[in-house]
Short mmCIF file of C-alpha atoms in Angstrom, two decimals:
data_model
loop_
_atom_site.label_atom_id
_atom_site.label_comp_id
_atom_site.label_asym_id
_atom_site.label_seq_id
_atom_site.Cartn_x
_atom_site.Cartn_y
_atom_site.Cartn_z
CA VAL A 1 97.09 117.02 105.56
CA GLY A 2 96.49 117.29 109.09
CA THR A 3 95.30 119.67 112.17
CA ILE A 4 97.61 122.39 113.81
CA PRO A 5 98.21 120.73 117.25
CA THR A 6 97.80 122.29 120.43
CA GLU A 7 101.63 121.91 121.09
CA ILE A 8 102.03 125.08 118.90
CA GLY A 9 102.46 126.96 121.51
CA MET A 10 105.59 125.39 123.05
CA LEU A 11 107.80 126.40 120.14
CA LYS A 12 108.38 129.57 121.92
CA TYR A 13 111.14 130.88 119.49
CA LEU A 14 109.00 130.42 116.33
CA SER A 15 109.47 133.50 114.19
CA PHE A 16 108.30 132.51 110.50
CA ALA A 17 105.26 129.89 110.19
CA ARG A 18 104.65 129.83 106.21
CA TRP A 19 102.01 126.63 105.90
CA GLY A 20 99.75 127.72 103.09
CA ARG A 21 98.47 125.40 100.41
CA ASN A 22 98.78 122.18 103.10
CA TYR A 23 95.19 121.03 103.26
CA LEU A 24 95.23 122.06 107.20
CA GLU A 25 91.79 121.31 108.83
CA GLY A 26 90.11 122.10 111.56
CA ALA A 27 90.45 125.76 113.68
CA ILE A 28 93.48 127.52 114.73
CA PRO A 29 94.00 126.67 118.49
CA SER A 30 94.36 129.52 120.84
CA GLU A 31 97.98 128.24 122.07
CA ILE A 32 98.86 129.79 119.11
CA GLY A 33 98.79 133.43 120.96
CA GLN A 34 101.69 132.37 122.56
CA LEU A 35 104.00 132.40 120.11
CA SER A 36 105.26 136.02 121.27
CA LYS A 37 108.37 135.62 118.49
CA LEU A 38 106.09 135.07 115.57
CA GLN A 39 106.73 137.69 112.95
CA GLU A 40 104.49 135.98 109.73
CA LEU A 41 101.75 133.44 109.79
CA TRP A 42 101.07 131.72 106.58
CA LEU A 43 98.09 130.03 106.54
CA GLN A 44 96.17 130.42 103.13
CA ARG A 45 94.73 128.18 100.88
CA ASN A 46 93.63 125.25 103.41
CA GLN A 47 90.77 123.85 104.82
CA LEU A 48 90.63 125.61 108.16
CA THR A 49 87.57 126.37 109.52
CA GLY A 50 85.84 127.97 112.60
CA GLN A 51 85.98 131.38 114.71
CA LEU A 52 89.73 132.59 115.08
CA PRO A 53 90.91 132.71 118.57
CA SER A 54 91.26 136.03 119.98
CA GLU A 55 94.36 135.13 121.87
CA MET A 56 96.18 135.81 118.20
CA GLY A 57 95.98 139.79 119.30
CA THR A 58 98.74 139.01 122.07
CA MET A 59 101.47 138.65 119.44
CA LYS A 60 103.18 141.71 119.35
CA ASP A 61 105.88 140.82 116.67
CA ILE A 62 103.42 139.66 113.96
CA GLY A 63 103.70 141.69 110.96
CA ASP A 64 102.26 139.65 107.86
CA ILE A 65 98.95 137.20 108.37
CA ARG A 66 97.48 135.54 105.25
CA LEU A 67 94.64 133.69 105.94
CA GLN A 68 92.48 133.97 102.47
CA TYR A 69 90.71 130.85 100.73
CA ASN A 70 89.85 129.16 103.56
CA LYS A 71 86.20 128.66 105.63
CA PHE A 72 86.96 130.68 109.04
CA THR A 73 83.89 132.17 110.10
CA GLY A 74 82.62 134.60 112.70
CA THR A 75 84.28 137.97 113.48
CA ILE A 76 87.31 139.54 113.39
CA PRO A 77 88.34 139.62 117.32
CA ASP A 78 88.46 143.45 118.64
CA GLU A 79 92.13 142.13 120.27
CA HIS A 80 93.60 141.37 116.77
CA TYR A 81 93.34 145.18 116.01
CA ASN A 82 96.29 145.02 118.99
CA MET A 83 98.69 143.49 116.76
CA SER A 84 100.88 147.16 116.21
CA GLN A 85 103.24 145.52 113.62
CA LEU A 86 100.97 144.13 111.10
CA TYR A 87 101.67 145.33 107.70
CA ARG A 88 99.79 142.88 105.75
CA TRP A 89 96.50 141.44 106.67
CA ASP A 90 94.98 139.11 104.49
CA LEU A 91 91.34 137.71 105.11
CA GLN A 92 89.58 137.60 101.68
CA ASP A 93 87.53 134.85 100.66
CA CYS A 94 86.49 133.43 103.92
CA ASP A 95 83.07 133.45 105.28
CA PHE A 96 83.61 136.00 108.13
CA THR A 97 80.65 138.25 109.45
CA SER A 98 82.03 141.24 110.90
CA THR A 99 82.24 144.57 111.13
CA ILE A 100 85.71 146.69 110.93
CA SER A 101 86.33 147.88 114.29
CA THR A 102 87.43 151.70 114.36
CA LYS A 103 90.70 150.49 116.32
CA ILE A 104 92.05 149.78 112.76
CA GLY A 105 93.30 153.20 113.07
CA GLN A 106 95.84 151.88 115.17
CA LEU A 107 97.84 149.84 113.00
CA LYS A 108 100.04 152.56 111.88
CA TYR A 109 101.92 150.25 109.43
CA LEU A 110 99.32 148.38 107.79
CA SER A 111 100.10 148.49 103.83
CA THR A 112 98.06 145.88 102.42
CA PHE A 113 94.64 145.21 103.80
CA ARG A 114 92.27 142.66 101.70
CA ILE A 115 88.89 141.48 103.08
CA SER A 116 86.62 140.71 99.52
CA ARG A 117 84.61 138.01 99.23
CA ASN A 118 83.23 137.64 102.54
CA ASN A 119 80.11 139.22 104.90
CA PHE A 120 81.86 142.51 106.29
CA HIS A 121 78.70 144.62 107.03
CA GLY A 122 78.46 147.93 108.62
CA SER A 123 80.26 151.45 107.58
CA ILE A 124 83.84 152.08 106.66
CA PRO A 125 85.12 153.68 109.53
CA SER A 126 86.90 156.90 108.85
CA GLU A 127 89.72 156.15 111.66
CA MET A 128 90.62 154.09 108.02
CA GLY A 129 92.08 157.74 107.41
CA ASP A 130 94.75 157.09 110.19
CA LEU A 131 96.25 154.46 107.90
CA THR A 132 99.23 156.18 106.29
CA ALA A 133 101.12 153.53 105.40
CA LEU A 134 98.30 151.70 103.19
CA LYS A 135 98.92 150.94 99.72
CA SER A 136 96.69 148.17 98.56
CA LEU A 137 92.81 147.91 100.34
CA TRP A 138 90.55 145.39 99.18
CA LEU A 139 86.89 145.95 100.66
CA HIS A 140 84.57 144.36 97.58
CA VAL A 141 81.92 141.72 97.80
CA ASN A 142 81.00 142.27 100.97
CA GLU A 143 78.15 143.93 102.52
CA LEU A 144 79.45 147.28 103.53
CA THR A 145 77.56 150.43 103.16
CA GLY A 146 77.90 154.10 102.99
CA SER A 147 80.12 156.54 101.92
CA MET A 148 83.95 156.00 101.43
CA PRO A 149 85.04 157.72 104.45
CA ILE A 150 86.77 161.38 103.04
CA GLU A 151 89.84 160.92 105.16
CA LEU A 152 90.65 157.58 103.31
CA CYS A 153 89.95 158.79 100.04
CA LYS A 154 92.67 161.76 101.20
CA LEU A 155 95.44 159.11 101.00
CA ARG A 156 94.51 157.91 97.55
CA GLY A 157 97.49 158.81 95.07
CA SER A 158 101.01 158.06 93.71
CA GLN A 159 102.40 158.11 97.66
CA GLY A 160 99.64 156.58 98.86
CA ILE A 161 96.78 154.38 98.39
CA LEU A 162 97.43 152.68 94.55
CA VAL A 163 95.05 150.26 94.72
CA LEU A 164 91.47 150.90 96.79
CA ASP A 165 88.43 147.86 95.50
CA ALA A 166 84.89 148.53 96.56
CA ASP A 167 81.24 148.06 95.68
CA CYS A 168 80.39 151.05 94.33
CA GLY A 169 78.95 149.59 91.11
CA PRO A 170 75.55 149.20 90.40
CA TYR A 171 73.88 146.52 93.00
CA ASP A 172 72.90 143.10 91.05
CA ASP A 173 73.20 145.11 87.88
CA VAL A 174 70.86 147.87 88.25
CA GLY A 175 70.35 148.96 91.86
CA ASP A 176 72.32 151.51 93.60
CA PRO A 177 75.86 151.14 94.72
CA LEU A 178 76.39 149.43 98.38
CA ILE A 179 79.15 152.46 98.40
CA ASP A 180 78.98 155.79 97.73
CA CYS A 181 82.74 156.60 96.39
CA MET A 182 83.59 160.03 95.29
CA LEU A 183 85.29 160.53 91.99
CA GLY A 184 89.14 159.61 92.13
CA CYS A 185 88.75 157.96 95.29
CA CYS A 186 88.07 154.27 94.28
CA THR A 187 90.02 152.52 91.91
CA THR A 188 87.95 149.65 91.08
CA CYS A 189 83.99 149.46 91.33
CA CYS A 190 82.27 146.20 91.86
CA ASP A 191 78.71 144.52 91.97
CA PRO A 192 78.68 142.44 94.80
CA VAL A 193 75.95 139.97 93.68
CA LYS A 194 77.07 139.39 89.78
CA GLU A 195 81.00 139.49 91.21
CA TRP A 196 82.10 141.70 88.24
CA CYS A 197 84.52 145.01 88.47
CA ILE A 198 85.10 147.64 86.23
CA ARG A 199 88.38 149.72 86.87
CA GLU A 200 88.19 153.39 86.84
CA GLU A 201 89.81 155.66 84.87
CA PHE A 202 90.77 159.09 85.87
#
């Protein structure tokens, strides 16, 4: 129980911060961006609020960020797409209202990207097709619209993306899907209103 103090920035040699399930409250202080050697930041299942500080984007060694099941709001700062060593990025089940930046294509090592159950909107950028290390992608229960990029669908398969969940099921049981996903691309299609999902069989 407590908050993350601004003094966190003084821990210059901190490599791993695993503080999940600790009833932490408040916002993540901008001073966290001073942790240039941080490789893992686990803050999942707390009660953290506010917007993510753009200063996090300066953490060049960070590879694993888990922020799921908190009460964060706002957008994902563009600076976060500069964290070039990211291989796992968990943002699901918060309250983000954001788009997916085209800069996501820069994250060459990204293997797991989970943003389900937020308020992401706009289209899915074709630059995600540059994420050749991607294995698991959760996009469902958001407000994303349009077609699943063919560049991303080409990564599906036993040597590529194994899980691709999106809102390609009927909207509110009867309406047109928010995402048009070609046959054999999405592994699970969801209804973002009813929040039920059906696993596709190919």
